[in-house]
Short mmCIF file of C-alpha atoms and ligand atoms in Angstrom, two decimals:
data_model
loop_
_atom_site.label_atom_id
_atom_site.label_comp_id
_atom_site.label_asym_id
_atom_site.label_seq_id
_atom_site.Cartn_x
_atom_site.Cartn_y
_atom_site.Cartn_z
CA MET A 5 0.00 0.00 0.00
CA ALA A 6 1.02 3.57 -0.58
CA TYR A 7 1.93 6.39 1.75
CA LEU A 8 1.48 9.93 0.53
CA THR A 9 3.18 13.21 1.32
CA LEU A 10 1.74 16.65 0.63
CA ARG A 11 4.38 19.29 1.22
CA GLY A 12 3.43 22.95 0.99
CA ILE A 13 0.85 22.29 -1.73
CA ASN A 14 -0.80 25.35 -3.29
CA LYS A 15 -3.30 25.78 -6.09
CA ILE A 16 -3.60 29.02 -7.97
CA TYR A 17 -6.09 28.72 -10.84
CA PRO A 18 -5.28 30.37 -14.17
CA ASN A 19 -7.70 33.20 -13.32
CA GLY A 20 -5.49 34.00 -10.31
CA TYR A 21 -7.76 32.50 -7.66
CA HIS A 22 -5.69 31.01 -4.84
CA ALA A 23 -7.82 27.98 -3.92
CA VAL A 24 -5.42 26.00 -1.70
CA HIS A 25 -2.73 27.43 0.60
CA ASP A 26 0.28 25.52 1.96
CA PHE A 27 -1.38 22.15 2.45
CA ASN A 28 0.90 19.84 4.47
CA LEU A 29 0.01 16.27 5.34
CA GLU A 30 1.60 12.85 5.70
CA ILE A 31 -0.87 10.07 4.90
CA GLU A 32 0.07 6.63 6.19
CA LYS A 33 -0.29 3.38 4.27
CA GLY A 34 -3.87 2.18 4.37
CA GLU A 35 -5.17 5.24 6.19
CA PHE A 36 -8.72 6.53 5.62
CA ILE A 37 -8.42 10.31 5.45
CA VAL A 38 -11.43 12.60 5.11
CA PHE A 39 -11.21 16.20 3.85
CA VAL A 40 -14.16 18.10 5.28
CA GLY A 41 -15.31 21.71 5.07
CA SER A 42 -18.01 23.89 3.56
CA SER A 43 -18.52 24.11 -0.17
CA GLY A 44 -15.73 26.01 -1.94
CA CYS A 45 -13.04 25.51 0.74
CA GLY A 46 -10.67 23.67 -1.61
CA LYS A 47 -11.33 20.00 -0.85
CA SER A 48 -11.93 18.86 -4.44
CA THR A 49 -9.10 20.97 -5.75
CA THR A 50 -6.70 19.25 -3.34
CA LEU A 51 -8.07 15.82 -4.22
CA ARG A 52 -7.78 16.54 -7.93
CA MET A 53 -4.15 17.61 -7.49
CA ILE A 54 -3.52 14.27 -5.75
CA ALA A 55 -5.29 12.45 -8.60
CA GLY A 56 -3.23 14.27 -11.21
CA LEU A 57 -6.31 15.94 -12.72
CA GLU A 58 -5.10 19.43 -11.73
CA ASN A 59 -1.51 20.57 -11.77
CA ILE A 60 0.11 21.62 -8.50
CA SER A 61 1.00 25.33 -8.60
CA LYS A 62 3.53 25.14 -5.78
CA GLY A 63 4.71 22.45 -3.41
CA GLU A 64 5.49 18.80 -3.72
CA PHE A 65 3.38 15.65 -3.81
CA LEU A 66 5.08 12.32 -3.15
CA ILE A 67 3.87 8.74 -3.43
CA ASN A 68 5.94 6.32 -1.34
CA GLY A 69 8.54 9.02 -0.96
CA VAL A 70 8.88 9.61 -4.71
CA ARG A 71 7.94 12.93 -6.28
CA ALA A 72 4.76 12.49 -8.32
CA ASN A 73 3.93 16.09 -9.37
CA GLU A 74 4.72 15.38 -13.00
CA LYS A 75 3.06 11.96 -13.17
CA GLY A 76 -0.24 11.54 -14.99
CA PRO A 77 -3.32 10.04 -13.31
CA ARG A 78 -2.67 6.51 -14.63
CA GLU A 79 0.96 6.46 -13.51
CA ARG A 80 -0.05 7.42 -9.99
CA GLY A 81 -2.03 4.22 -9.49
CA VAL A 82 -5.13 5.98 -8.19
CA ALA A 83 -8.81 5.18 -8.72
CA MET A 84 -11.37 7.92 -8.26
CA VAL A 85 -15.08 7.82 -7.47
CA PHE A 86 -17.10 10.91 -8.27
CA GLN A 87 -20.41 12.22 -6.97
CA SER A 88 -21.92 11.90 -10.45
CA TYR A 89 -21.09 8.14 -10.70
CA ALA A 90 -19.74 8.76 -14.23
CA LEU A 91 -21.00 5.38 -15.50
CA TYR A 92 -21.25 4.59 -19.19
CA PRO A 93 -25.03 4.78 -19.77
CA HIS A 94 -25.16 2.38 -22.73
CA MET A 95 -23.08 -0.33 -21.05
CA THR A 96 -24.34 -3.03 -18.68
CA VAL A 97 -23.11 -3.20 -15.11
CA TYR A 98 -20.80 -6.03 -16.18
CA ASP A 99 -19.25 -3.95 -18.94
CA ASN A 100 -19.00 -0.87 -16.77
CA LEU A 101 -17.02 -2.91 -14.25
CA ALA A 102 -14.95 -4.68 -16.90
CA PHE A 103 -14.17 -1.70 -19.12
CA GLY A 104 -11.06 -0.39 -17.35
CA LEU A 105 -9.52 -3.87 -17.28
CA MET A 106 -10.37 -4.40 -20.96
CA LEU A 107 -8.51 -1.21 -21.83
CA GLN A 108 -5.52 -2.51 -19.93
CA GLY A 109 -5.60 -5.68 -22.03
CA VAL A 110 -6.36 -8.01 -19.12
CA ASP A 111 -7.40 -11.54 -20.21
CA ASP A 112 -11.14 -12.20 -20.50
CA ASP A 113 -11.20 -15.01 -17.94
CA VAL A 114 -9.33 -12.87 -15.40
CA ILE A 115 -11.77 -10.04 -16.07
CA GLU A 116 -14.72 -12.35 -15.53
CA LYS A 117 -13.34 -13.55 -12.20
CA ARG A 118 -12.61 -10.01 -11.02
CA VAL A 119 -16.04 -8.72 -12.13
CA ASN A 120 -17.78 -11.56 -10.34
CA SER A 121 -15.85 -11.14 -7.11
CA THR A 122 -16.29 -7.35 -7.16
CA ALA A 123 -20.02 -7.71 -7.83
CA ALA A 124 -20.27 -10.14 -4.92
CA ILE A 125 -18.56 -7.70 -2.52
CA LEU A 126 -20.98 -4.96 -3.56
CA GLY A 127 -24.16 -7.04 -3.80
CA LEU A 128 -24.41 -6.47 -7.56
CA THR A 129 -24.34 -10.10 -8.73
CA ASP A 130 -28.01 -10.09 -9.76
CA TYR A 131 -27.69 -6.82 -11.66
CA LEU A 132 -24.77 -7.50 -13.98
CA ASP A 133 -26.99 -7.49 -17.10
CA ARG A 134 -28.72 -4.22 -16.29
CA LEU A 135 -28.04 -0.78 -17.66
CA PRO A 136 -27.30 2.07 -15.23
CA ARG A 137 -30.75 3.62 -15.80
CA GLU A 138 -32.34 0.40 -14.53
CA LEU A 139 -30.62 0.76 -11.14
CA SER A 140 -31.37 2.76 -8.00
CA GLY A 141 -29.03 5.61 -7.03
CA GLY A 142 -27.43 3.42 -4.38
CA GLN A 143 -26.81 0.61 -6.85
CA ARG A 144 -25.31 3.02 -9.37
CA GLN A 145 -22.94 4.35 -6.74
CA ARG A 146 -21.98 0.76 -5.91
CA VAL A 147 -21.07 0.21 -9.57
CA ALA A 148 -18.96 3.38 -9.46
CA VAL A 149 -17.18 2.11 -6.34
CA GLY A 150 -16.84 -1.30 -7.99
CA ARG A 151 -15.11 0.24 -11.00
CA ALA A 152 -12.58 1.75 -8.64
CA ILE A 153 -11.88 -1.34 -6.51
CA ILE A 154 -11.73 -3.77 -9.45
CA ARG A 155 -8.52 -2.10 -10.56
CA LYS A 156 -6.81 -3.16 -7.33
CA VAL A 157 -5.01 0.15 -7.01
CA GLU A 158 -3.28 1.26 -3.84
CA ILE A 159 -4.93 4.68 -3.61
CA PHE A 160 -8.66 5.44 -3.64
CA LEU A 161 -9.93 8.96 -4.02
CA MET A 162 -13.61 9.69 -3.45
CA ASP A 163 -15.24 13.05 -4.09
CA GLU A 164 -18.60 13.40 -2.31
CA PRO A 165 -19.59 9.90 -3.46
CA LEU A 166 -22.79 9.78 -1.40
CA SER A 167 -24.31 13.20 -2.02
CA ASN A 168 -26.77 11.99 -4.66
CA LEU A 169 -28.23 9.35 -2.36
CA ASP A 170 -31.13 9.67 0.06
CA ALA A 171 -30.43 9.71 3.80
CA LYS A 172 -31.03 6.01 4.33
CA GLN A 173 -28.90 4.91 1.37
CA ARG A 174 -26.14 7.21 2.58
CA VAL A 175 -25.99 5.47 5.95
CA THR A 176 -25.86 2.05 4.26
CA MET A 177 -23.20 3.06 1.74
CA ARG A 178 -21.18 4.74 4.50
CA SER A 179 -20.69 1.45 6.30
CA GLU A 180 -20.16 -0.43 3.03
CA ILE A 181 -17.35 1.89 2.01
CA THR A 182 -15.78 1.51 5.46
CA GLN A 183 -16.06 -2.26 5.06
CA ILE A 184 -14.52 -2.21 1.58
CA HIS A 185 -11.69 -0.09 2.91
CA ARG A 186 -11.06 -2.69 5.60
CA GLU A 187 -11.01 -5.46 3.01
CA THR A 188 -8.85 -3.74 0.39
CA GLY A 189 -6.61 -1.84 2.80
CA ALA A 190 -6.12 0.84 0.13
CA THR A 191 -5.00 4.28 1.24
CA THR A 192 -8.17 6.33 0.88
CA ILE A 193 -8.93 10.03 0.69
CA TYR A 194 -12.58 10.91 0.92
CA VAL A 195 -14.02 14.38 0.37
CA THR A 196 -17.28 15.47 1.98
CA HIS A 197 -19.01 18.55 3.40
CA ASP A 198 -20.86 16.33 5.86
CA GLN A 199 -19.30 16.21 9.30
CA THR A 200 -21.21 13.03 10.21
CA GLU A 201 -19.62 11.18 7.28
CA ALA A 202 -16.24 12.50 8.34
CA MET A 203 -16.71 11.49 11.96
CA THR A 204 -18.03 8.01 11.23
CA MET A 205 -15.63 7.00 8.46
CA ALA A 206 -12.27 8.67 9.03
CA ASP A 207 -9.11 7.47 10.70
CA ARG A 208 -8.11 11.13 10.55
CA ILE A 209 -10.02 14.20 9.44
CA VAL A 210 -8.60 17.29 7.74
CA VAL A 211 -10.86 20.30 8.39
CA MET A 212 -10.51 23.01 5.74
CA LYS A 213 -11.75 26.57 5.44
CA ASP A 214 -11.13 29.13 2.68
CA GLY A 215 -8.28 27.06 1.20
CA TYR A 216 -6.46 26.62 4.52
CA VAL A 217 -6.16 23.49 6.66
CA GLN A 218 -7.58 24.32 10.08
CA GLN A 219 -6.83 21.11 11.93
CA VAL A 220 -5.85 17.50 11.28
CA GLY A 221 -6.79 14.86 13.81
CA THR A 222 -8.79 11.80 14.73
CA PRO A 223 -12.56 12.28 15.04
CA TYR A 224 -12.10 11.98 18.81
CA ASP A 225 -9.44 14.68 18.84
CA LEU A 226 -11.41 17.14 16.76
CA TYR A 227 -14.52 16.73 18.87
CA PHE A 228 -12.83 17.10 22.25
CA ASN A 229 -9.87 19.24 21.32
CA PRO A 230 -10.79 21.70 18.55
CA VAL A 231 -8.09 24.31 17.95
CA ASN A 232 -10.41 27.12 16.95
CA MET A 233 -14.01 28.29 16.72
CA PHE A 234 -14.41 27.06 13.17
CA VAL A 235 -13.50 23.46 13.96
CA ALA A 236 -15.48 23.58 17.22
CA GLY A 237 -18.54 24.77 15.30
CA PHE A 238 -18.11 22.46 12.35
CA ILE A 239 -17.64 19.16 14.17
CA GLY A 240 -20.64 18.11 16.24
CA GLU A 241 -24.36 18.22 15.56
CA PRO A 242 -26.06 20.48 16.54
CA PRO A 243 -22.99 22.72 16.52
CA MET A 244 -21.24 24.08 19.59
CA ASN A 245 -22.93 27.13 21.15
CA PHE A 246 -20.89 30.32 21.44
CA ILE A 247 -21.62 33.26 23.71
CA GLU A 248 -19.39 36.25 23.09
CA GLY A 249 -18.53 38.97 25.57
CA ARG A 250 -15.88 40.87 27.46
CA LEU A 251 -14.20 39.17 30.39
CA GLU A 252 -14.46 41.38 33.48
CA LYS A 253 -13.30 40.03 36.82
CA GLY A 254 -13.45 36.60 35.25
CA ARG A 255 -17.07 37.07 34.26
CA ILE A 256 -19.06 37.65 31.11
CA THR A 257 -22.18 39.63 31.89
CA LEU A 258 -25.24 39.28 29.67
CA LYS A 259 -28.56 41.01 30.20
CA ASN A 260 -29.98 38.45 32.58
CA ASN A 261 -27.09 36.06 33.07
CA VAL A 262 -23.63 36.19 34.53
CA ILE A 263 -21.18 33.60 33.27
CA ASP A 264 -18.57 33.20 35.97
CA LEU A 265 -15.48 31.65 34.46
CA ASN A 266 -13.45 31.59 37.66
CA GLY A 267 -12.82 27.90 38.18
CA VAL A 268 -13.20 26.99 34.52
CA ALA A 269 -9.48 27.31 33.85
CA ASP A 270 -6.37 28.19 35.82
CA GLN A 271 -6.56 31.64 37.36
CA SER A 272 -3.55 32.78 35.34
CA ILE A 273 -5.44 32.13 32.09
CA ILE A 274 -8.54 33.96 33.29
CA GLU A 275 -6.40 36.90 34.42
CA LYS A 276 -4.52 37.01 31.12
CA TYR A 277 -7.76 37.61 29.23
CA GLU A 278 -9.14 40.17 31.70
CA GLY A 279 -10.76 43.02 29.75
CA GLN A 280 -10.65 41.15 26.43
CA GLU A 281 -13.36 39.81 24.16
CA VAL A 282 -13.75 36.06 24.42
CA ALA A 283 -16.19 33.44 23.18
CA PHE A 284 -17.59 31.02 25.70
CA GLY A 285 -18.38 27.70 24.01
CA PHE A 286 -20.34 24.66 25.14
CA ARG A 287 -21.76 21.71 23.27
CA PRO A 288 -25.54 21.20 23.19
CA GLU A 289 -25.07 17.71 24.63
CA ALA A 290 -22.91 18.89 27.54
CA VAL A 291 -25.70 20.70 29.39
CA LYS A 292 -27.64 19.30 32.29
CA ILE A 293 -31.15 20.38 33.13
CA ALA A 294 -31.89 18.51 36.33
CA ASP A 295 -29.32 17.82 39.08
CA GLY A 296 -26.75 20.08 37.45
CA ALA A 297 -26.50 22.79 40.06
CA ASN A 298 -23.22 22.72 41.95
CA GLU A 299 -20.13 24.84 42.45
CA ASN A 300 -18.47 23.21 39.42
CA SER A 301 -21.04 24.28 36.89
CA ILE A 302 -22.27 27.46 35.26
CA SER A 303 -26.00 28.08 35.37
CA LEU A 304 -27.85 29.99 32.65
CA THR A 305 -31.49 30.96 32.35
CA GLY A 306 -33.53 31.64 29.24
CA ILE A 307 -36.85 31.15 27.53
CA VAL A 308 -37.60 28.01 25.54
CA GLU A 309 -38.44 29.05 21.99
CA LEU A 310 -38.76 25.73 20.24
CA VAL A 311 -38.63 22.07 21.19
CA GLU A 312 -37.68 19.51 18.53
CA LEU A 313 -38.37 15.94 19.51
CA LEU A 314 -36.03 13.66 17.55
CA GLY A 315 -36.71 10.40 19.36
CA ASP A 316 -33.42 9.54 20.99
CA ASN A 317 -32.96 13.12 22.14
CA THR A 318 -34.66 16.49 22.01
CA ASN A 319 -33.21 19.76 20.77
CA VAL A 320 -34.30 22.73 22.84
CA TYR A 321 -33.78 26.22 21.37
CA VAL A 322 -33.27 28.78 24.11
CA ASP A 323 -33.33 32.57 23.89
CA MET A 324 -31.45 34.58 26.50
CA HIS A 325 -32.44 38.14 25.60
CA GLY A 326 -31.22 37.83 22.06
CA VAL A 327 -28.40 35.37 22.72
CA ASN A 328 -29.47 32.01 21.37
CA CYS A 329 -28.32 28.49 22.07
CA ILE A 330 -29.37 24.90 21.49
CA LEU A 331 -29.50 22.23 24.17
CA LYS A 332 -29.62 18.51 23.44
CA VAL A 333 -31.57 16.88 26.23
CA ASP A 334 -33.17 13.62 27.26
CA PRO A 335 -36.63 13.47 25.61
CA HIS A 336 -38.21 12.42 28.92
CA ILE A 337 -37.30 15.70 30.60
CA SER A 338 -38.03 18.05 27.68
CA PRO A 339 -39.36 21.43 28.73
CA ASP A 340 -42.35 23.13 27.08
CA ALA A 341 -42.06 26.01 24.62
CA ASP A 342 -42.54 29.54 26.04
CA THR A 343 -41.48 28.53 29.54
CA ALA A 344 -38.39 29.61 31.43
CA ILE A 345 -35.54 27.15 31.66
CA THR A 346 -32.41 26.98 33.79
CA PHE A 347 -29.61 24.75 32.63
CA TYR A 348 -26.13 23.93 33.84
CA ILE A 349 -22.81 23.55 32.06
CA PRO A 350 -20.14 21.60 33.94
CA HIS A 351 -16.86 23.54 34.15
CA GLU A 352 -15.01 20.70 32.46
CA SER A 353 -17.23 21.09 29.35
CA VAL A 354 -16.53 24.78 28.85
CA TYR A 355 -14.38 25.90 25.92
CA LEU A 356 -12.98 29.42 25.76
CA PHE A 357 -11.82 31.13 22.60
CA ASP A 358 -9.95 34.34 21.95
CA LYS A 359 -12.55 36.35 20.06
CA GLN A 360 -9.95 38.21 18.03
CA THR A 361 -7.96 35.23 16.72
CA GLU A 362 -10.83 32.73 17.13
CA LYS A 363 -8.27 30.31 18.57
CA ARG A 364 -9.03 28.15 21.52
CA ILE A 365 -7.49 29.44 24.74
CA LYS A 366 -5.17 26.69 25.93
CA GLY A 367 -6.05 25.04 29.18
CA THR A 368 -9.81 25.33 28.82
CA SER A 369 -12.07 22.26 28.62
CA LYS A 370 -10.77 19.39 30.66
CA LEU A 371 -12.93 16.87 28.87
CA LYS A 372 -10.25 15.46 26.63
CA GLU A 373 -7.85 14.75 29.43
CA LYS A 374 -10.63 13.17 31.44
CA ASN A 375 -11.79 10.93 28.62
CA GLN A 376 -8.36 10.06 27.30
CA LYS A 377 -8.29 6.39 26.41
P1 LIG B 1 -14.82 22.27 -2.51
O1 LIG B 1 -14.46 20.95 -3.10
O2 LIG B 1 -14.30 22.41 -1.11
O3 LIG B 1 -16.28 22.58 -2.58
P2 LIG B 1 -13.30 23.36 -4.71
O4 LIG B 1 -11.96 22.76 -4.49
O5 LIG B 1 -14.16 22.75 -5.75
O6 LIG B 1 -14.07 23.43 -3.32
O7 LIG B 1 -13.12 24.89 -5.04
C1 LIG B 1 -12.32 25.75 -4.25
C2 LIG B 1 -12.40 27.16 -4.80
O8 LIG B 1 -11.75 27.21 -6.06
C3 LIG B 1 -13.83 27.64 -5.03
O9 LIG B 1 -13.90 28.98 -4.65
C4 LIG B 1 -14.02 27.47 -6.51
O10 LIG B 1 -14.92 28.41 -7.02
C5 LIG B 1 -12.62 27.72 -7.05
N1 LIG B 1 -12.39 27.01 -8.32
C6 LIG B 1 -12.61 25.69 -8.57
N2 LIG B 1 -12.27 25.37 -9.84
C7 LIG B 1 -11.81 26.52 -10.39
C8 LIG B 1 -11.29 26.86 -11.69
N3 LIG B 1 -11.17 25.94 -12.65
N4 LIG B 1 -10.93 28.14 -11.90
C9 LIG B 1 -11.02 29.06 -10.91
N5 LIG B 1 -11.49 28.81 -9.68
C10 LIG B 1 -11.88 27.56 -9.42
#
């Protein structure tokens, strides 16, 4: 299997647009890496530079330690799966799967064996005679994945492969792709804007914004140890709540609430930010409604605006005189809309950010240390 090195990779498009800035990453053999970020942040551009479909404006890309910038897509030994499936519409599933091998001049009996085993892995055995239009979206995407794995390459690249599928199919295909990755062991880079896909599939996630890598880490790391407000807000659903304000005597004062941060982090940190604008962050799932009041928690009061029952949990939208937040609570203790609510945030679940740089203030949130495996 292949290991990949991206060293100071940049993309400047011919129109002058600088789409990717100084992308650095070492990808281990067999790793499943996910690039995640909002639309337009440079994920596909980076993937296409790795595939050899876009030239690299600056920086170096290495496969197994060997410079590959000048190599064409075929020489790189990569297979790519696109969102649009890109199947040949007039060819059967069998021919779609076989086509790449036919072009390579592989013997017919070898092709037949490989097509049959690939179809078996993907549950396509009964559909080999069908045309793409006679398949469901999920089946078409399986054929597209099949065309990639049949080539037995060492590097898989997938660009939003599940975005044309409905929610249920996405969940199924998600675990199938993970399974296929386990079986093939191919080094895989997967692009998505969906943080749930990133969290459930990745060995490591690369979070991108505006062409810059924000953070690289395991799903666990990104959730418990985000480096800045963007990552904190992007990973997790519903997103982390932020309350912004000036720190005075270790407190942020809102209209009807005082957030006392003394005790949240070392006194030296609190003192360092005295008089400065900070963002106080907490995850919707970190709050307690009942039994939360104690000296190691922050209590806030607001009015319940909306209650969304989702089955396994309930999202409660709270308004605190114009400052809004979402709480994820046990459905059995859901409050009613238009009533007052008091909730508690344990000190260990509080994240503090420097409002100016949007970076996390070191030494806040003790969750990671506590949960370290
Ligand atoms: P993502 O995959 O994260 O949605 P892309 O990598 O497709 O983002 O695009 C990154 C940025 O580069 C976007 O602002 C996009 O408009 C721009 N871009 C993409 N392709 C080109 C191109 N051929 N010429 C100029 N700009 C481009």
